[in-house]
């Protein structure tokens, strides 16, 4: 099946919703695609037992009031090239041709390995939040929330609201860095109000800084977590450990399209110009895909990108000052929540790094780059397609020359993982039915002709 639209928006989080509505408001025929069953993205994910927040309700109402937006939910974009994408939806493959594209693909949690992190009961902080919103029973369970970044507070507040006994929130950043962050929040009153509101909802829950998870243990599932600080090691009995180290942008589709990424840290995001256009003509990006910035940034950038994509440049420009202000907040996050080296060193040689294919850190250290490790161990070739282990290996710099060499036979400096290189994500970005791929991009040549990674193959 082949369809055409003026503006295609991938991702129905705050950025994608704003982009779709803005483009439609300026006369574009819009298709909005998301793989989740309901719109809302990560922050506005439906909570089965709580009403949506006012901003989310307003965004959903605006979406349903616009007949010129076609919404495809539970639809995965599995491959992309300039001008068209391949979608799997309701068991069928669909080619969608677009005039302009807005990538609003958001972010995922950064999970880092430590001994015991694969035990049942150990999850990401945002992951447990998502499970609980969808009905996972947490009432009365003892949960330790740990890691880094503002998401810890939001996740803990959800768990607390659903009856969990949150033992503590353990933030790895030192108190001085957190104070420095808090002192600047007055410039973003909505953030200050949000932080104060979350803290008030978590009254009585200890918030501890300069403390991190070393290991989790238990037989069938986690029963104890070991945390460390300057004061030494503590062991805490618990039922769940929710550990997240911040967020990393979803860039796979952008990479497939050949969009340039930034590379100043191990987790690149999509590079955009002042019009939010990527390095590929008529492909725009907004929200977390362009760098972790929170819901306010996502909404403003979504609206801007939607306007630009529909040719409403004047309306887009009117949002520029608000966007720049929101992005200035985003710039604080890497500085104040930088990860300490103890977290990078938590995994021991037997610790599993690739959970899909059961590959340990010691198996990876025998290889001098990601590609060699992947070929020999299948690391990154499981169902998550390297989304978890790829980001972890990039953060840990396992293959980086700046990390002390563990194998004297391979001392040559190599780049960390393909995640930092544009053009490296090959289709499909998710496990896909063979039938979908067989007929992919049939109407205008083969996908491989436009896949730079495929072109470079011998
Ligand atoms: C697990 C998690 C929980 C979070 N919880 C909170 C919170 O409680 N409070 C808070 O302030 N912030 C939270 N955040 C931060 C949050 O990411 C942002 O503030 C906000 O949601 C960003 O909006 P966005 O539109 O850029 O991206 P998202 O909200 O991430 O939306 C991106 C959307 O793109 C879709 N998508 C991606 N790739 C494809 C594809 N190939 N095909 C189809 N659809 C695709 C996804 O399904 C998703 O719905 C959370 C982040 C994560 C990862």
GROMACS .gro file of C-alpha atoms and ligand atoms in nm:
model
  511
    1UNK     CA    1   0.000   0.000   0.000
    2UNK     CA    2   0.135   0.345  -0.088
    3UNK     CA    3   0.012   0.681   0.043
    4UNK     CA    4   0.118   1.044   0.009
    5UNK     CA    5   0.107   1.340   0.248
    6UNK     CA    6   0.247   1.691   0.272
    7UNK     CA    7   0.400   1.661   0.617
    8UNK     CA    8   0.482   1.335   0.788
    9UNK     CA    9   0.549   1.351   1.163
   10UNK     CA   10   0.716   1.051   1.326
   11UNK     CA   11   0.648   1.037   1.700
   12UNK     CA   12   0.334   1.145   1.886
   13UNK     CA   13   0.502   1.274   2.201
   14UNK     CA   14   0.477   1.643   2.298
   15UNK     CA   15   0.705   1.743   2.007
   16UNK     CA   16   0.526   1.538   1.743
   17UNK     CA   17   0.177   1.641   1.858
   18UNK     CA   18   0.274   2.008   1.846
   19UNK     CA   19   0.437   1.963   1.504
   20UNK     CA   20   0.136   1.785   1.355
   21UNK     CA   21  -0.112   2.044   1.485
   22UNK     CA   22   0.103   2.337   1.373
   23UNK     CA   23   0.153   2.197   1.023
   24UNK     CA   24  -0.217   2.117   0.987
   25UNK     CA   25  -0.310   2.464   1.112
   26UNK     CA   26  -0.114   2.601   0.815
   27UNK     CA   27  -0.295   2.395   0.557
   28UNK     CA   28  -0.077   2.086   0.529
   29UNK     CA   29  -0.217   1.737   0.487
   30UNK     CA   30  -0.050   1.564   0.780
   31UNK     CA   31   0.013   1.204   0.882
   32UNK     CA   32   0.125   1.141   1.242
   33UNK     CA   33   0.279   0.800   1.311
   34UNK     CA   34   0.361   0.644   1.647
   35UNK     CA   35   0.434   0.292   1.754
   36UNK     CA   36   0.249   0.324   2.086
   37UNK     CA   37  -0.124   0.248   2.110
   38UNK     CA   38  -0.197   0.604   2.230
   39UNK     CA   39  -0.048   0.944   2.166
   40UNK     CA   40   0.152   1.118   2.441
   41UNK     CA   41   0.508   0.991   2.412
   42UNK     CA   42   0.709   0.927   2.726
   43UNK     CA   43   0.600   1.210   2.952
   44UNK     CA   44   0.229   1.192   2.866
   45UNK     CA   45   0.210   0.812   2.856
   46UNK     CA   46  -0.139   0.706   2.962
   47UNK     CA   47  -0.167   0.623   3.330
   48UNK     CA   48  -0.449   0.371   3.369
   49UNK     CA   49  -0.539   0.499   3.715
   50UNK     CA   50  -0.470   0.873   3.692
   51UNK     CA   51  -0.611   1.145   3.468
   52UNK     CA   52  -0.378   1.306   3.213
   53UNK     CA   53  -0.222   1.641   3.305
   54UNK     CA   54  -0.388   1.956   3.166
   55UNK     CA   55  -0.121   2.016   2.897
   56UNK     CA   56  -0.163   1.662   2.768
   57UNK     CA   57  -0.543   1.687   2.764
   58UNK     CA   58  -0.519   2.012   2.567
   59UNK     CA   59  -0.279   1.854   2.315
   60UNK     CA   60  -0.502   1.546   2.269
   61UNK     CA   61  -0.810   1.767   2.229
   62UNK     CA   62  -0.638   1.977   1.964
   63UNK     CA   63  -0.535   1.663   1.778
   64UNK     CA   64  -0.883   1.516   1.772
   65UNK     CA   65  -1.029   1.850   1.662
   66UNK     CA   66  -0.817   1.838   1.344
   67UNK     CA   67  -0.967   1.616   1.075
   68UNK     CA   68  -0.673   1.702   0.846
   69UNK     CA   69  -0.436   1.494   1.059
   70UNK     CA   70  -0.435   1.121   0.996
   71UNK     CA   71  -0.310   0.935   1.304
   72UNK     CA   72  -0.150   0.596   1.271
   73UNK     CA   73  -0.102   0.441   1.616
   74UNK     CA   74   0.080   0.112   1.678
   75UNK     CA   75   0.261   0.185   1.356
   76UNK     CA   76   0.636   0.142   1.350
   77UNK     CA   77   0.849   0.327   1.099
   78UNK     CA   78   1.101   0.054   1.024
   79UNK     CA   79   1.296   0.216   0.740
   80UNK     CA   80   1.336   0.563   0.595
   81UNK     CA   81   1.496   0.736   0.303
   82UNK     CA   82   1.456   1.089   0.170
   83UNK     CA   83   1.099   1.125   0.044
   84UNK     CA   84   0.950   0.808   0.185
   85UNK     CA   85   0.928   0.573   0.481
   86UNK     CA   86   0.826   0.213   0.533
   87UNK     CA   87   0.570   0.153   0.807
   88UNK     CA   88   0.439  -0.164   0.967
   89UNK     CA   89   0.083  -0.109   1.077
   90UNK     CA   90  -0.190  -0.356   1.172
   91UNK     CA   91   0.005  -0.646   1.023
   92UNK     CA   92   0.062  -0.481   0.687
   93UNK     CA   93   0.347  -0.287   0.531
   94UNK     CA   94   0.281   0.064   0.402
   95UNK     CA   95   0.496   0.305   0.206
   96UNK     CA   96   0.435   0.667   0.287
   97UNK     CA   97   0.567   0.942   0.062
   98UNK     CA   98   0.612   1.287   0.212
   99UNK     CA   99   0.703   1.636   0.100
  100UNK     CA  100   0.845   1.732   0.440
  101UNK     CA  101   0.928   1.515   0.740
  102UNK     CA  102   0.945   1.602   1.111
  103UNK     CA  103   1.146   1.356   1.320
  104UNK     CA  104   1.006   1.372   1.674
  105UNK     CA  105   1.133   1.032   1.779
  106UNK     CA  106   1.222   1.131   2.136
  107UNK     CA  107   1.466   0.960   2.367
  108UNK     CA  108   1.517   0.647   2.568
  109UNK     CA  109   1.671   0.580   2.906
  110UNK     CA  110   2.043   0.524   2.942
  111UNK     CA  111   2.095   0.198   3.128
  112UNK     CA  112   2.442   0.100   3.245
  113UNK     CA  113   2.553  -0.246   3.355
  114UNK     CA  114   2.647  -0.339   3.710
  115UNK     CA  115   2.657  -0.679   3.881
  116UNK     CA  116   2.299  -0.801   3.925
  117UNK     CA  117   2.136  -0.557   3.682
  118UNK     CA  118   1.974  -0.843   3.489
  119UNK     CA  119   1.791  -0.980   3.796
  120UNK     CA  120   1.411  -0.963   3.786
  121UNK     CA  121   1.305  -0.657   3.984
  122UNK     CA  122   1.591  -0.441   3.853
  123UNK     CA  123   1.471  -0.199   3.583
  124UNK     CA  124   1.530   0.148   3.449
  125UNK     CA  125   1.371   0.429   3.653
  126UNK     CA  126   1.161   0.548   3.358
  127UNK     CA  127   1.095   0.186   3.266
  128UNK     CA  128   0.941   0.108   3.605
  129UNK     CA  129   0.742   0.431   3.582
  130UNK     CA  130   0.606   0.317   3.244
  131UNK     CA  131   0.522  -0.031   3.373
  132UNK     CA  132   0.341   0.108   3.676
  133UNK     CA  133   0.137   0.352   3.466
  134UNK     CA  134   0.024   0.052   3.264
  135UNK     CA  135  -0.091  -0.141   3.567
  136UNK     CA  136   0.216  -0.319   3.709
  137UNK     CA  137   0.133  -0.379   4.079
  138UNK     CA  138   0.370  -0.176   4.295
  139UNK     CA  139   0.160  -0.093   4.604
  140UNK     CA  140   0.347  -0.178   4.924
  141UNK     CA  141   0.669  -0.278   4.740
  142UNK     CA  142   1.001  -0.141   4.865
  143UNK     CA  143   1.169   0.042   4.578
  144UNK     CA  144   1.507   0.212   4.561
  145UNK     CA  145   1.527   0.473   4.284
  146UNK     CA  146   1.880   0.556   4.174
  147UNK     CA  147   2.094   0.692   3.894
  148UNK     CA  148   2.101   1.049   3.772
  149UNK     CA  149   1.895   1.335   3.639
  150UNK     CA  150   1.554   1.497   3.686
  151UNK     CA  151   1.373   1.182   3.563
  152UNK     CA  152   1.447   1.015   3.899
  153UNK     CA  153   1.213   1.255   4.079
  154UNK     CA  154   0.938   1.213   3.820
  155UNK     CA  155   0.966   0.834   3.827
  156UNK     CA  156   0.973   0.823   4.208
  157UNK     CA  157   0.663   1.047   4.225
  158UNK     CA  158   0.469   0.808   3.999
  159UNK     CA  159   0.575   0.505   4.203
  160UNK     CA  160   0.486   0.683   4.528
  161UNK     CA  161   0.146   0.788   4.390
  162UNK     CA  162   0.075   0.423   4.308
  163UNK     CA  163   0.148   0.313   4.664
  164UNK     CA  164   0.512   0.203   4.644
  165UNK     CA  165   0.732   0.249   4.949
  166UNK     CA  166   1.012   0.454   4.791
  167UNK     CA  167   1.308   0.383   5.019
  168UNK     CA  168   1.523   0.664   4.881
  169UNK     CA  169   1.618   0.850   4.566
  170UNK     CA  170   1.993   0.812   4.519
  171UNK     CA  171   2.137   1.074   4.282
  172UNK     CA  172   2.498   1.012   4.185
  173UNK     CA  173   2.578   1.382   4.127
  174UNK     CA  174   2.742   1.554   4.425
  175UNK     CA  175   2.539   1.797   4.637
  176UNK     CA  176   2.740   2.100   4.518
  177UNK     CA  177   2.653   2.028   4.154
  178UNK     CA  178   2.286   1.988   4.242
  179UNK     CA  179   2.285   2.314   4.437
  180UNK     CA  180   2.440   2.487   4.135
  181UNK     CA  181   2.158   2.346   3.919
  182UNK     CA  182   1.883   2.444   4.164
  183UNK     CA  183   2.021   2.799   4.196
  184UNK     CA  184   1.962   2.858   3.825
  185UNK     CA  185   1.607   2.725   3.804
  186UNK     CA  186   1.451   3.066   3.880
  187UNK     CA  187   1.518   3.149   3.512
  188UNK     CA  188   1.270   2.873   3.415
  189UNK     CA  189   0.976   2.919   3.653
  190UNK     CA  190   0.784   2.622   3.508
  191UNK     CA  191   1.078   2.394   3.592
  192UNK     CA  192   1.105   2.538   3.939
  193UNK     CA  193   0.734   2.480   3.998
  194UNK     CA  194   0.760   2.126   3.856
  195UNK     CA  195   1.061   2.040   4.077
  196UNK     CA  196   0.901   2.189   4.388
  197UNK     CA  197   0.574   2.006   4.316
  198UNK     CA  198   0.751   1.672   4.275
  199UNK     CA  199   0.951   1.724   4.593
  200UNK     CA  200   0.634   1.811   4.785
  201UNK     CA  201   0.464   1.494   4.656
  202UNK     CA  202   0.766   1.298   4.777
  203UNK     CA  203   0.767   1.449   5.128
  204UNK     CA  204   0.926   1.198   5.364
  205UNK     CA  205   1.123   1.020   5.090
  206UNK     CA  206   1.499   1.074   5.142
  207UNK     CA  207   1.678   1.238   4.846
  208UNK     CA  208   2.046   1.151   4.876
  209UNK     CA  209   2.318   1.300   4.659
  210UNK     CA  210   2.667   1.173   4.580
  211UNK     CA  211   2.557   0.810   4.605
  212UNK     CA  212   2.540   0.535   4.344
  213UNK     CA  213   2.446   0.169   4.292
  214UNK     CA  214   2.734  -0.081   4.296
  215UNK     CA  215   2.546  -0.410   4.271
  216UNK     CA  216   2.212  -0.586   4.317
  217UNK     CA  217   2.172  -0.938   4.449
  218UNK     CA  218   1.911  -1.207   4.509
  219UNK     CA  219   1.839  -1.565   4.399
  220UNK     CA  220   1.520  -1.565   4.193
  221UNK     CA  221   1.490  -1.186   4.192
  222UNK     CA  222   1.648  -0.884   4.355
  223UNK     CA  223   1.633  -0.879   4.735
  224UNK     CA  224   1.920  -0.646   4.819
  225UNK     CA  225   2.098  -0.350   4.663
  226UNK     CA  226   2.447  -0.228   4.743
  227UNK     CA  227   2.501   0.146   4.726
  228UNK     CA  228   2.818   0.345   4.773
  229UNK     CA  229   2.908   0.700   4.870
  230UNK     CA  230   3.209   0.880   5.015
  231UNK     CA  231   3.096   0.737   5.350
  232UNK     CA  232   3.133   0.377   5.232
  233UNK     CA  233   2.910   0.090   5.120
  234UNK     CA  234   2.555   0.022   5.244
  235UNK     CA  235   2.328  -0.275   5.178
  236UNK     CA  236   1.954  -0.216   5.160
  237UNK     CA  237   1.681  -0.483   5.145
  238UNK     CA  238   1.430  -0.406   4.865
  239UNK     CA  239   1.181  -0.554   4.618
  240UNK     CA  240   1.267  -0.333   4.320
  241UNK     CA  241   1.565  -0.127   4.209
  242UNK     CA  242   1.490   0.138   3.946
  243UNK     CA  243   1.815   0.277   3.802
  244UNK     CA  244   1.845   0.523   3.513
  245UNK     CA  245   2.138   0.739   3.410
  246UNK     CA  246   1.955   1.001   3.207
  247UNK     CA  247   1.834   0.988   2.848
  248UNK     CA  248   1.981   0.936   2.502
  249UNK     CA  249   1.821   1.058   2.180
  250UNK     CA  250   1.666   0.810   1.935
  251UNK     CA  251   1.861   0.880   1.617
  252UNK     CA  252   1.829   0.558   1.416
  253UNK     CA  253   1.584   0.692   1.158
  254UNK     CA  254   1.780   1.017   1.123
  255UNK     CA  255   2.095   0.812   1.063
  256UNK     CA  256   1.921   0.604   0.800
  257UNK     CA  257   1.816   0.920   0.622
  258UNK     CA  258   2.178   1.036   0.626
  259UNK     CA  259   2.119   1.325   0.869
  260UNK     CA  260   2.430   1.456   1.042
  261UNK     CA  261   2.454   1.397   1.414
  262UNK     CA  262   2.638   1.594   1.678
  263UNK     CA  263   2.932   1.411   1.828
  264UNK     CA  264   3.046   1.609   2.128
  265UNK     CA  265   2.959   1.335   2.374
  266UNK     CA  266   2.915   0.957   2.351
  267UNK     CA  267   2.542   0.996   2.278
  268UNK     CA  268   2.486   1.201   1.966
  269UNK     CA  269   2.164   1.374   1.872
  270UNK     CA  270   2.033   1.506   1.543
  271UNK     CA  271   2.205   1.823   1.426
  272UNK     CA  272   1.961   2.093   1.313
  273UNK     CA  273   2.004   2.444   1.177
  274UNK     CA  274   1.826   2.755   1.301
  275UNK     CA  275   1.513   2.643   1.108
  276UNK     CA  276   1.526   2.302   1.280
  277UNK     CA  277   1.612   2.146   0.945
  278UNK     CA  278   1.855   1.855   0.951
  279UNK     CA  279   2.140   1.827   0.703
  280UNK     CA  280   1.893   1.651   0.469
  281UNK     CA  281   1.662   1.884   0.277
  282UNK     CA  282   1.302   1.896   0.401
  283UNK     CA  283   1.376   1.673   0.699
  284UNK     CA  284   1.320   1.859   1.028
  285UNK     CA  285   1.375   1.738   1.383
  286UNK     CA  286   1.225   1.848   1.715
  287UNK     CA  287   1.229   1.764   2.084
  288UNK     CA  288   1.454   1.508   2.251
  289UNK     CA  289   1.575   1.378   1.913
  290UNK     CA  290   1.769   1.708   1.886
  291UNK     CA  291   1.912   1.678   2.238
  292UNK     CA  292   1.764   1.611   2.579
  293UNK     CA  293   1.572   1.920   2.684
  294UNK     CA  294   1.247   1.819   2.856
  295UNK     CA  295   0.883   1.859   2.772
  296UNK     CA  296   0.875   2.241   2.734
  297UNK     CA  297   1.153   2.237   2.478
  298UNK     CA  298   0.983   1.950   2.295
  299UNK     CA  299   0.653   2.135   2.267
  300UNK     CA  300   0.806   2.460   2.141
  301UNK     CA  301   1.038   2.290   1.895
  302UNK     CA  302   0.755   2.070   1.771
  303UNK     CA  303   0.541   2.375   1.697
  304UNK     CA  304   0.833   2.549   1.525
  305UNK     CA  305   0.925   2.249   1.312
  306UNK     CA  306   0.561   2.194   1.214
  307UNK     CA  307   0.533   2.558   1.101
  308UNK     CA  308   0.858   2.544   0.902
  309UNK     CA  309   0.758   2.211   0.743
  310UNK     CA  310   0.428   2.366   0.629
  311UNK     CA  311   0.600   2.678   0.495
  312UNK     CA  312   0.475   2.909   0.774
  313UNK     CA  313   0.817   3.059   0.840
  314UNK     CA  314   0.691   3.380   1.002
  315UNK     CA  315   0.490   3.190   1.265
  316UNK     CA  316   0.788   2.962   1.327
  317UNK     CA  317   1.025   3.256   1.375
  318UNK     CA  318   0.786   3.403   1.634
  319UNK     CA  319   0.871   3.105   1.859
  320UNK     CA  320   1.248   3.141   1.833
  321UNK     CA  321   1.308   3.334   2.157
  322UNK     CA  322   1.105   3.083   2.361
  323UNK     CA  323   1.290   2.797   2.198
  324UNK     CA  324   1.632   2.945   2.272
  325UNK     CA  325   1.533   3.002   2.634
  326UNK     CA  326   1.412   2.642   2.668
  327UNK     CA  327   1.731   2.507   2.510
  328UNK     CA  328   1.940   2.708   2.757
  329UNK     CA  329   1.783   2.494   3.029
  330UNK     CA  330   1.876   2.180   2.837
  331UNK     CA  331   2.238   2.294   2.830
  332UNK     CA  332   2.250   2.278   3.212
  333UNK     CA  333   2.175   1.906   3.229
  334UNK     CA  334   2.502   1.749   3.102
  335UNK     CA  335   2.705   1.987   3.319
  336UNK     CA  336   2.522   1.927   3.646
  337UNK     CA  337   2.442   1.558   3.603
  338UNK     CA  338   2.774   1.438   3.455
  339UNK     CA  339   2.835   1.076   3.549
  340UNK     CA  340   3.115   0.995   3.791
  341UNK     CA  341   3.381   0.741   3.696
  342UNK     CA  342   3.273   0.488   3.962
  343UNK     CA  343   2.957   0.431   3.759
  344UNK     CA  344   3.162   0.357   3.450
  345UNK     CA  345   3.365   0.107   3.650
  346UNK     CA  346   3.073  -0.070   3.819
  347UNK     CA  347   3.053  -0.356   3.564
  348UNK     CA  348   3.297  -0.640   3.640
  349UNK     CA  349   3.432  -0.878   3.370
  350UNK     CA  350   3.152  -1.138   3.416
  351UNK     CA  351   2.875  -0.872   3.409
  352UNK     CA  352   2.640  -0.921   3.114
  353UNK     CA  353   2.641  -0.612   2.891
  354UNK     CA  354   2.429  -0.728   2.596
  355UNK     CA  355   2.117  -0.865   2.761
  356UNK     CA  356   1.959  -0.989   2.437
  357UNK     CA  357   2.255  -1.208   2.340
  358UNK     CA  358   2.406  -1.272   2.686
  359UNK     CA  359   2.745  -1.117   2.617
  360UNK     CA  360   2.966  -1.029   2.913
  361UNK     CA  361   3.205  -0.737   2.950
  362UNK     CA  362   3.507  -0.970   2.940
  363UNK     CA  363   3.395  -1.113   2.603
  364UNK     CA  364   3.379  -0.759   2.463
  365UNK     CA  365   3.712  -0.644   2.600
  366UNK     CA  366   3.888  -0.898   2.378
  367UNK     CA  367   3.788  -0.696   2.071
  368UNK     CA  368   3.928  -0.366   1.952
  369UNK     CA  369   3.610  -0.216   1.810
  370UNK     CA  370   3.234  -0.255   1.812
  371UNK     CA  371   3.220  -0.417   1.471
  372UNK     CA  372   3.472  -0.688   1.561
  373UNK     CA  373   3.294  -0.749   1.892
  374UNK     CA  374   2.957  -0.767   1.718
  375UNK     CA  375   3.073  -1.016   1.456
  376UNK     CA  376   3.235  -1.245   1.711
  377UNK     CA  377   2.985  -1.223   1.998
  378UNK     CA  378   2.651  -1.110   1.842
  379UNK     CA  379   2.653  -0.815   2.084
  380UNK     CA  380   2.386  -0.569   1.968
  381UNK     CA  381   2.225  -0.815   1.729
  382UNK     CA  382   1.929  -0.912   1.948
  383UNK     CA  383   1.579  -0.777   1.959
  384UNK     CA  384   1.677  -0.434   2.097
  385UNK     CA  385   1.914  -0.395   1.800
  386UNK     CA  386   2.189  -0.249   2.020
  387UNK     CA  387   1.972   0.025   2.169
  388UNK     CA  388   2.065  -0.073   2.526
  389UNK     CA  389   2.416  -0.218   2.495
  390UNK     CA  390   2.522   0.022   2.218
  391UNK     CA  391   2.453   0.325   2.436
  392UNK     CA  392   2.609   0.156   2.740
  393UNK     CA  393   2.927   0.068   2.552
  394UNK     CA  394   2.953   0.420   2.416
  395UNK     CA  395   2.912   0.564   2.768
  396UNK     CA  396   3.162   0.320   2.917
  397UNK     CA  397   3.402   0.383   2.626
  398UNK     CA  398   3.485   0.015   2.618
  399UNK     CA  399   3.649   0.045   2.276
  400UNK     CA  400   3.782   0.397   2.325
  401UNK     CA  401   4.151   0.481   2.323
  402UNK     CA  402   4.099   0.707   2.626
  403UNK     CA  403   4.006   0.406   2.836
  404UNK     CA  404   4.302   0.203   2.966
  405UNK     CA  405   4.376  -0.080   2.718
  406UNK     CA  406   4.268  -0.420   2.842
  407UNK     CA  407   4.413  -0.612   2.550
  408UNK     CA  408   4.772  -0.537   2.456
  409UNK     CA  409   4.727  -0.706   2.119
  410UNK     CA  410   4.495  -0.425   2.003
  411UNK     CA  411   4.631  -0.091   2.124
  412UNK     CA  412   4.510   0.108   1.819
  413UNK     CA  413   4.270   0.394   1.894
  414UNK     CA  414   3.925   0.330   1.746
  415UNK     CA  415   3.597   0.517   1.762
  416UNK     CA  416   3.361   0.401   2.039
  417UNK     CA  417   3.057   0.252   1.862
  418UNK     CA  418   2.874   0.310   1.537
  419UNK     CA  419   2.620   0.512   1.733
  420UNK     CA  420   2.840   0.819   1.687
  421UNK     CA  421   2.861   0.785   1.311
  422UNK     CA  422   2.599   0.911   1.070
  423UNK     CA  423   2.476   0.664   0.805
  424UNK     CA  424   2.540   0.367   1.028
  425UNK     CA  425   2.186   0.252   1.105
  426UNK     CA  426   2.070   0.005   0.844
  427UNK     CA  427   1.710  -0.086   0.786
  428UNK     CA  428   1.511  -0.217   0.960
  429UNK     CA  429   1.535  -0.014   1.281
  430UNK     CA  430   1.310  -0.268   1.456
  431UNK     CA  431   1.272  -0.643   1.404
  432UNK     CA  432   1.037  -0.664   1.106
  433UNK     CA  433   0.844  -0.922   0.904
  434UNK     CA  434   1.036  -1.048   0.603
  435UNK     CA  435   0.735  -0.975   0.381
  436UNK     CA  436   0.751  -0.605   0.469
  437UNK     CA  437   1.114  -0.582   0.373
  438UNK     CA  438   1.079  -0.787   0.058
  439UNK     CA  439   0.847  -0.534  -0.098
  440UNK     CA  440   1.005  -0.227   0.061
  441UNK     CA  441   1.032   0.094  -0.137
  442UNK     CA  442   0.926  -0.101  -0.443
  443UNK     CA  443   0.762   0.193  -0.613
  444UNK     CA  444   1.082   0.395  -0.657
  445UNK     CA  445   1.379   0.165  -0.667
  446UNK     CA  446   1.535  -0.031  -0.391
  447UNK     CA  447   1.600   0.101  -0.040
  448UNK     CA  448   1.961  -0.013  -0.063
  449UNK     CA  449   2.031   0.237  -0.340
  450UNK     CA  450   1.963   0.512  -0.087
  451UNK     CA  451   2.123   0.341   0.209
  452UNK     CA  452   2.474   0.485   0.243
  453UNK     CA  453   2.577   0.198   0.470
  454UNK     CA  454   2.472  -0.053   0.206
  455UNK     CA  455   2.651   0.141  -0.064
  456UNK     CA  456   2.979   0.124   0.123
  457UNK     CA  457   2.964  -0.254   0.143
  458UNK     CA  458   3.203  -0.441  -0.086
  459LIG     C1  459   1.101   0.624   2.998
  459LIG     C2  460   1.090   0.774   3.005
  459LIG     C3  461   1.006   0.834   3.097
  459LIG     C4  462   0.996   0.974   3.105
  459LIG     N1  463   0.914   1.028   3.200
  459LIG     C5  464   0.910   1.163   3.213
  459LIG     C6  465   0.829   1.226   3.313
  459LIG     O1  466   0.761   1.158   3.391
  459LIG     N2  467   0.830   1.361   3.322
  459LIG     C7  468   0.904   1.439   3.238
  459LIG     O2  469   0.902   1.561   3.250
  459LIG     N3  470   0.979   1.383   3.141
  459LIG     C8  471   0.985   1.249   3.127
  459LIG     N4  472   1.064   1.193   3.030
  459LIG     C9  473   1.139   1.282   2.941
  459LIG    C10  474   1.063   1.293   2.809
  459LIG     O3  475   1.133   1.220   2.712
  459LIG    C11  476   1.043   1.432   2.751
  459LIG     O4  477   1.035   1.534   2.837
  459LIG    C12  478   0.930   1.441   2.648
  459LIG     O5  479   0.845   1.330   2.650
  459LIG    C13  480   0.996   1.453   2.515
  459LIG     O6  481   0.902   1.463   2.415
  459LIG     P1  482   0.935   1.419   2.265
  459LIG     O7  483   0.811   1.443   2.190
  459LIG     O8  484   1.061   1.482   2.219
  459LIG     O9  485   0.966   1.264   2.273
  459LIG     P2  486   0.881   1.134   2.330
  459LIG    O10  487   0.786   1.183   2.431
  459LIG    O11  488   0.987   1.040   2.367
  459LIG    O12  489   0.802   1.088   2.202
  459LIG    C14  490   0.864   1.020   2.096
  459LIG    C15  491   0.764   0.929   2.030
  459LIG    O13  492   0.820   0.878   1.909
  459LIG    C16  493   0.774   0.748   1.890
  459LIG     N5  494   0.869   0.681   1.799
  459LIG    C17  495   1.004   0.678   1.806
  459LIG     N6  496   1.056   0.610   1.703
  459LIG    C18  497   0.951   0.566   1.628
  459LIG    C19  498   0.941   0.487   1.511
  459LIG     N7  499   1.049   0.439   1.446
  459LIG     N8  500   0.817   0.458   1.463
  459LIG    C20  501   0.706   0.504   1.527
  459LIG     N9  502   0.711   0.580   1.639
  459LIG    C21  503   0.831   0.610   1.689
  459LIG    C22  504   0.770   0.688   2.030
  459LIG    O14  505   0.677   0.581   2.037
  459LIG    C23  506   0.727   0.808   2.115
  459LIG    O15  507   0.589   0.808   2.141
  459LIG    C24  508   1.073   1.054   3.019
  459LIG    C25  509   1.158   0.993   2.926
  459LIG    C26  510   1.167   0.856   2.918
  459LIG    C27  511   1.261   0.792   2.816
   0.00000   0.00000   0.00000
